[in-house]
Every structure is written in structure tokens, then in C-alpha cells.
Amino acid sequence: MGNGVEQGLDLWVERLVKENMPIFSRTVQCIAGTTTRENSSLSELAWAILEDPPLTVQVIRLANSTYYNPYSTRISTVSRAVLRLGFNVIKGICLSIGLVETVLSGLHKNKLGLEVARAFHAAVQARRIAILKNLPGPEEIFIAALLSRIGKIAFWCSAGQVGTDIESAMPDCENEDQAEVKVLGFKLERLTQRLNQEWKLSDLLESSFRDNHGTDPRIRSIKLGCAVAQASEEGWDCHRVKKIIKEAADFMNLSEQETTETLHESAGAAAEITASYGGTESSRLIPVPESQKAPPPSPVQTLEKSARDLLGGKGSRLEEQEVRAEPPPLWPAQGTEIKHHYPKPDPGLQLCSLRDLSSLVTSKKADLNMVLSIVLEGIYHGIGMDSVLFMVLAPDRKHFQGRYALGWTDKVHVQNVRIGAESEVPNVFGYVLKNRNPIWVTEKPDNSIKPLLTQELSVITGSGPFFAMPVAIKGTIIGVVYSDRNQSRRNLDEESFENFVFFGRQANMSLDALSAI
């Protein structure tokens, strides 16, 4: 019997891991598996997001929300979001986005919506408990609690008829776990554990499976958060919730009244946060106490608000947007074609990127890849280019290899781009390497440049104008940055080239400073 159960569990794990399972996009799966063991994880995280335009938009939008940015300090770039909010906060944002997107897939959308609601509720409760207990890493606790139902969410994404069988079995069972065992032979909690191991999502979540009694305070906060989320569905006055409140009060050294208020507030916050991620239906499934529900506006208030909105006066939507300092969207709304949208020049964003570069050098988070992410993002979004590419010079210094790109239509192609640096047929990149100066190749290049626009180079440049400049550390060139506006057919201009060159100089100065640390 036991072997049959294990085989059944193995089959589900294989199905969800190896097939094209819709729970996370490839980008979010990559982010989910990253760890904070090395500083380079910050740059890996930034690049993973930057290479996914829709995710970039959502991360920047949420990084500017009241929950993550209560002081309304504008965050305009992914690099700034990663540096300011930190690894675990951004990772949590990406995973949260991925979970909300699952509700749109599969046959069992109602069940998926409920599981996502439970995950968000548990995560917010666990984080709040950890903060009040003054535990380290509350964001890591948030992530572990958020993923505590990942097996259930993954299952209901692809459940099909088996899911229908479980739902049919529920009326004759005491609880969901019993229905799962009756149909599958195992609890879906076991699937959570296996998927967490396969996808390397959370070490803390893995530890929670071994620490059943919550002897570790961080794991205890996760278990309490999950217990509150589940029990509150029976009503905030039920016996189970009262028992959990007493346990949580003892754990946090608070009175039961203070603990009740805290858990009630967290439930309200969880509903708001879930809605802010686009999970409106799931947010309605979070049991919010009456004390946390906003009273309906009176007719007078509604009329006054409508008048202010129409007139654009004090308190209008326009003013609220200015106070929140929300960045303008970098891409159009979902459903439109991203390839037809190109960043416009934004001097303010350029300045933000340069400030981030300066701050990075003085921090302990600095590394080559993080410098490059800030520089390329500043060029792409700040100067307003169609594409930007960094090509690293190989150790033999005989060819350039594609490394990072923004606005590129084929990411796989970027990684495979290989251009000669010292070849029998000279090209512009080799020219930049030799002369060590930036270059602006115009629409009609002069006779000295024309022979350098080789067939090999046209794979990248096409036939349009472009900018290129060397990146160096203490005088030793390590690569070349290339940028153009060929897709939009917008003209390159003197100001754009000057800003491009300035970013290159700042990059070189930053890398020089880092090498001296």
C-alpha cells in the first residue's frame, strides 16, 4: 500500500515539475530558486526581472505601493527596487505575482482562488507575528508561509477530473485532508514538501516540515499564521480561533485583546495586499472581521468625492497620484503588443540610476553584475533606447560574447552572440577595443567606418545607426555596450549620445572604485 502511495506522489511530482505546469512563469521559477548566499544574487534577481517586461512593470508598480513603500519614495527602476527593498521583499513580490496568476488557469478556478487567499492570509499573519516577536528575516517568513500551500495550488492548477473527484468526496469526509487521502492516497501537504525540494523554493519551509511542534520561533510564527488563515474561515469567534489567539498571545507576550486586534488588522491588510496584486476575487475570500471592513461611503461623501475628481481639486485622483509619486508605466497594459512600445527619454530616471550607482559603490552589495544592471537599465529606460546589449570580452581577448540585454526580441540569441574582437576582418567592436573610445555610427557612416560594419556585425546592428562604448576596470577593457533605436526608427541625437557616454564613464569609475575595495 505504502509503495503505491509513494508511486502516486512521485507521478504527480513528475507531472508538475517536468510538464509545462502553469503555476509559475519560467522567470518566476528562476527567481523562486535563487538564494541569498552571495551578493551576486541581487544582480541575478534584478536581471531575471528585467528580462521579463510584464514582470518588470508589476514589480515597479508594487514596489511603489503603500504596503512596500509607505513613505512614497519613488522607485522607478528594478535595480533601485532590489537595492532599496532587499532580496527577500522582491522575491516575495515576484512569487506573489506568480500565485495570483495561477487563478487565471485551470478548470478549478474557485478552488484555486481560495487556496491563493489562504496563502496570502497566512503569509501576512506570519510576517506580522514575526515582527512583533522581533524575529530575524520577517520577509523570509512571509515567503515560507506564502508557499506553505504550494502543493495544493499546483495540484488544483492541473487537477482535472481528479480534482472533481476530491470535491465530490468532501461532503462525506471530516476535512479536506481526509478527502485528499481518500482519492489520492496522500495529503497534498506532502506534495508541497516535494515541490519545495524540487524547485528549491524555501529552506525555511523545508525546515518547518521537520519541526512539527514549532520549536524554532520562526517556524512557530509560520505555523501560527497558517493556523489563523485556516481557522478564521469558520468565523473569528469560533473555538479554534480563540485557542490560536491564546497560543499566539503567549508566543508574542501580548494580551489576548492585543493579539486579537493584531490578527484582525492583519486579515484586513492581507485582503488589501491580495487585491493590490490583482487577486480581487481571492481577496474577497479572506475572512476579514467586521471591525476591519471599511464602512460604505455616505451619499454626501460620494458626491463630494465625485465633484473633486471632476474638478481636479484638492483630494482628486490626479493629486493622489502625484502624492504617491507613481512612476509612469514602462509598458502598455496586458494584452497589447510590447514590441511596439519603446521607452521615452526620462532625465529624472537617468538621475535616479546615477544616484543608485553612487550608492551601490559605497554599499556592501556592490558587484560587477549589479553595476551593469543599473547602467543598462539607465541607458534603456532613462535615455530611451530600443535595445541595449553588453558583450563581455572573452579571456583570450579574441572575441566578444553576449551577456546581458534589454529590449532584445530573442533572449536565447543574445546568449549565443559571438563577435570577433581581433579577427582578420576588422569590425566596429574591435575598433572600439583598440581605440578605447565611444563611437556613434550614423545612418550614413563615413568611409573609414563603412568597412568595419561587417556581415558578422549585422546580426546585432542590422543596417541602422547605433552607439557603442568600451567598459573597463582600471584601464583594462572587459566588454562593450551597444545600443540603438532601430526597431522604432527614432533618430539618434547628440544629447542621447552624450548621456550614453556619460553612463559609460560612470560605469568605469564605479568599477574602478569597486576594484579598490
PDB file of C-alpha atoms in Angstrom, residues 123-246:
ATOM      1  CA  ALA A 123       1.875  34.964   4.854  1.00  0.00           C
ATOM      2  CA  VAL A 124       0.701  38.361   6.141  1.00  0.00           C
ATOM      3  CA  GLN A 125      -0.260  36.923   9.532  1.00  0.00           C
ATOM      4  CA  ALA A 126       3.071  35.088   9.900  1.00  0.00           C
ATOM      5  CA  ARG A 127       5.085  38.176   8.929  1.00  0.00           C
ATOM      6  CA  ARG A 128       3.208  40.353  11.413  1.00  0.00           C
ATOM      7  CA  ILE A 129       3.669  37.831  14.227  1.00  0.00           C
ATOM      8  CA  ALA A 130       7.401  37.592  13.431  1.00  0.00           C
ATOM      9  CA  ILE A 131       7.805  41.384  13.505  1.00  0.00           C
ATOM     10  CA  LEU A 132       6.030  41.708  16.869  1.00  0.00           C
ATOM     11  CA  LYS A 133       8.159  38.854  18.213  1.00  0.00           C
ATOM     12  CA  ASN A 134      11.235  40.692  16.849  1.00  0.00           C
ATOM     13  CA  LEU A 135      12.365  37.655  14.881  1.00  0.00           C
ATOM     14  CA  PRO A 136      15.047  37.928  12.164  1.00  0.00           C
ATOM     15  CA  GLY A 137      14.070  37.727   8.487  1.00  0.00           C
ATOM     16  CA  PRO A 138      10.337  38.508   8.540  1.00  0.00           C
ATOM     17  CA  GLU A 139      10.309  38.620   4.710  1.00  0.00           C
ATOM     18  CA  GLU A 140      11.755  35.113   4.540  1.00  0.00           C
ATOM     19  CA  ILE A 141       8.991  34.048   6.933  1.00  0.00           C
ATOM     20  CA  PHE A 142       6.447  35.717   4.632  1.00  0.00           C
ATOM     21  CA  ILE A 143       7.777  33.716   1.660  1.00  0.00           C
ATOM     22  CA  ALA A 144       7.752  30.399   3.548  1.00  0.00           C
ATOM     23  CA  ALA A 145       4.157  30.929   4.708  1.00  0.00           C
ATOM     24  CA  LEU A 146       3.106  32.095   1.227  1.00  0.00           C
ATOM     25  CA  LEU A 147       4.496  28.855  -0.229  1.00  0.00           C
ATOM     26  CA  SER A 148       3.098  26.635   2.529  1.00  0.00           C
ATOM     27  CA  ARG A 149       0.165  25.677   0.264  1.00  0.00           C
ATOM     28  CA  ILE A 150       2.159  25.454  -2.977  1.00  0.00           C
ATOM     29  CA  GLY A 151       1.360  21.749  -3.363  1.00  0.00           C
ATOM     30  CA  LYS A 152      -2.368  22.430  -3.164  1.00  0.00           C
ATOM     31  CA  ILE A 153      -2.138  25.376  -5.569  1.00  0.00           C
ATOM     32  CA  ALA A 154      -0.013  23.400  -8.032  1.00  0.00           C
ATOM     33  CA  PHE A 155      -2.380  20.432  -7.822  1.00  0.00           C
ATOM     34  CA  TRP A 156      -5.526  22.468  -8.431  1.00  0.00           C
ATOM     35  CA  CYS A 157      -3.865  24.121 -11.427  1.00  0.00           C
ATOM     36  CA  SER A 158      -3.737  20.746 -13.179  1.00  0.00           C
ATOM     37  CA  ALA A 159      -6.206  18.637 -11.195  1.00  0.00           C
ATOM     38  CA  GLY A 160      -8.753  17.959 -13.950  1.00  0.00           C
ATOM     39  CA  GLN A 161     -11.126  15.104 -13.166  1.00  0.00           C
ATOM     40  CA  VAL A 162      -9.149  14.038 -10.085  1.00  0.00           C
ATOM     41  CA  GLY A 163      -9.884  17.435  -8.556  1.00  0.00           C
ATOM     42  CA  THR A 164     -13.569  16.946  -9.279  1.00  0.00           C
ATOM     43  CA  ASP A 165     -13.391  13.557  -7.509  1.00  0.00           C
ATOM     44  CA  ILE A 166     -11.865  15.196  -4.415  1.00  0.00           C
ATOM     45  CA  GLU A 167     -14.545  17.884  -4.339  1.00  0.00           C
ATOM     46  CA  SER A 168     -17.221  15.180  -4.641  1.00  0.00           C
ATOM     47  CA  ALA A 169     -15.673  13.255  -1.737  1.00  0.00           C
ATOM     48  CA  MET A 170     -15.542  16.235   0.634  1.00  0.00           C
ATOM     49  CA  PRO A 171     -19.161  16.062   1.925  1.00  0.00           C
ATOM     50  CA  ASP A 172     -18.507  12.528   3.216  1.00  0.00           C
ATOM     51  CA  CYS A 173     -15.180  13.420   4.863  1.00  0.00           C
ATOM     52  CA  GLU A 174     -14.336  15.300   8.057  1.00  0.00           C
ATOM     53  CA  ASN A 175     -11.928  17.673   6.311  1.00  0.00           C
ATOM     54  CA  GLU A 176     -10.060  18.364   3.073  1.00  0.00           C
ATOM     55  CA  ASP A 177      -7.029  16.295   4.124  1.00  0.00           C
ATOM     56  CA  GLN A 178      -9.226  13.226   4.502  1.00  0.00           C
ATOM     57  CA  ALA A 179     -10.782  13.758   1.069  1.00  0.00           C
ATOM     58  CA  GLU A 180      -7.303  14.109  -0.478  1.00  0.00           C
ATOM     59  CA  VAL A 181      -6.140  10.844   1.117  1.00  0.00           C
ATOM     60  CA  LYS A 182      -9.328   9.064   0.039  1.00  0.00           C
ATOM     61  CA  VAL A 183      -8.835   9.969  -3.636  1.00  0.00           C
ATOM     62  CA  LEU A 184      -5.053  10.392  -3.988  1.00  0.00           C
ATOM     63  CA  GLY A 185      -3.722   8.229  -1.181  1.00  0.00           C
ATOM     64  CA  PHE A 186      -1.741  11.135   0.298  1.00  0.00           C
ATOM     65  CA  LYS A 187      -2.266  14.643   1.674  1.00  0.00           C
ATOM     66  CA  LEU A 188      -1.396  17.491  -0.656  1.00  0.00           C
ATOM     67  CA  GLU A 189       0.838  18.840   2.104  1.00  0.00           C
ATOM     68  CA  ARG A 190       3.281  16.111   1.072  1.00  0.00           C
ATOM     69  CA  LEU A 191       3.179  17.459  -2.468  1.00  0.00           C
ATOM     70  CA  THR A 192       4.105  20.886  -1.062  1.00  0.00           C
ATOM     71  CA  GLN A 193       7.168  19.387   0.588  1.00  0.00           C
ATOM     72  CA  ARG A 194       8.279  17.555  -2.544  1.00  0.00           C
ATOM     73  CA  LEU A 195       7.759  20.553  -4.855  1.00  0.00           C
ATOM     74  CA  ASN A 196       9.605  22.798  -2.409  1.00  0.00           C
ATOM     75  CA  GLN A 197      12.553  20.418  -2.614  1.00  0.00           C
ATOM     76  CA  GLU A 198      12.400  20.061  -6.404  1.00  0.00           C
ATOM     77  CA  TRP A 199      12.137  23.813  -7.061  1.00  0.00           C
ATOM     78  CA  LYS A 200      14.416  24.797  -4.134  1.00  0.00           C
ATOM     79  CA  LEU A 201      11.896  27.430  -3.054  1.00  0.00           C
ATOM     80  CA  SER A 202      12.453  27.957   0.676  1.00  0.00           C
ATOM     81  CA  ASP A 203      14.902  26.393   3.136  1.00  0.00           C
ATOM     82  CA  LEU A 204      12.776  27.725   5.989  1.00  0.00           C
ATOM     83  CA  LEU A 205       9.665  25.997   4.627  1.00  0.00           C
ATOM     84  CA  GLU A 206      11.637  22.760   4.351  1.00  0.00           C
ATOM     85  CA  SER A 207      12.689  23.119   7.989  1.00  0.00           C
ATOM     86  CA  SER A 208       9.058  23.601   9.009  1.00  0.00           C
ATOM     87  CA  PHE A 209       8.220  20.085   7.809  1.00  0.00           C
ATOM     88  CA  ARG A 210      10.846  18.643  10.156  1.00  0.00           C
ATOM     89  CA  ASP A 211       9.880  20.860  13.108  1.00  0.00           C
ATOM     90  CA  ASN A 212       6.305  19.687  13.624  1.00  0.00           C
ATOM     91  CA  HIS A 213       5.924  21.355  17.015  1.00  0.00           C
ATOM     92  CA  GLY A 214       7.393  24.712  16.009  1.00  0.00           C
ATOM     93  CA  THR A 215      10.267  24.704  18.497  1.00  0.00           C
ATOM     94  CA  ASP A 216      12.081  27.226  16.260  1.00  0.00           C
ATOM     95  CA  PRO A 217      10.356  30.620  16.847  1.00  0.00           C
ATOM     96  CA  ARG A 218      10.465  31.486  13.130  1.00  0.00           C
ATOM     97  CA  ILE A 219       8.747  28.216  12.227  1.00  0.00           C
ATOM     98  CA  ARG A 220       6.283  28.747  15.066  1.00  0.00           C
ATOM     99  CA  SER A 221       5.281  32.097  13.520  1.00  0.00           C
ATOM    100  CA  ILE A 222       4.669  30.352  10.163  1.00  0.00           C
ATOM    101  CA  LYS A 223       2.524  27.659  11.757  1.00  0.00           C
ATOM    102  CA  LEU A 224       0.533  30.237  13.700  1.00  0.00           C
ATOM    103  CA  GLY A 225      -0.047  32.306  10.557  1.00  0.00           C
ATOM    104  CA  CYS A 226      -1.242  29.242   8.655  1.00  0.00           C
ATOM    105  CA  ALA A 227      -3.467  28.167  11.543  1.00  0.00           C
ATOM    106  CA  VAL A 228      -5.129  31.604  11.750  1.00  0.00           C
ATOM    107  CA  ALA A 229      -5.765  31.685   7.999  1.00  0.00           C
ATOM    108  CA  GLN A 230      -7.418  28.260   8.062  1.00  0.00           C
ATOM    109  CA  ALA A 231      -9.397  28.535  11.306  1.00  0.00           C
ATOM    110  CA  SER A 232     -10.767  32.041  10.673  1.00  0.00           C
ATOM    111  CA  GLU A 233     -12.828  30.649   7.802  1.00  0.00           C
ATOM    112  CA  GLU A 234     -15.086  29.127  10.489  1.00  0.00           C
ATOM    113  CA  GLY A 235     -15.619  32.605  11.948  1.00  0.00           C
ATOM    114  CA  TRP A 236     -13.444  34.816  14.140  1.00  0.00           C
ATOM    115  CA  ASP A 237     -15.477  33.853  17.220  1.00  0.00           C
ATOM    116  CA  CYS A 238     -15.123  30.101  16.760  1.00  0.00           C
ATOM    117  CA  HIS A 239     -13.401  27.909  19.351  1.00  0.00           C
ATOM    118  CA  ARG A 240     -10.405  27.135  17.109  1.00  0.00           C
ATOM    119  CA  VAL A 241      -9.599  30.803  16.540  1.00  0.00           C
ATOM    120  CA  LYS A 242      -9.880  31.605  20.261  1.00  0.00           C
ATOM    121  CA  LYS A 243      -7.469  28.774  21.022  1.00  0.00           C
ATOM    122  CA  ILE A 244      -4.975  30.070  18.411  1.00  0.00           C
ATOM    123  CA  ILE A 245      -5.291  33.634  19.757  1.00  0.00           C
ATOM    124  CA  LYS A 246      -4.343  32.402  23.244  1.00  0.00           C
TER     125      LYS A 246
END
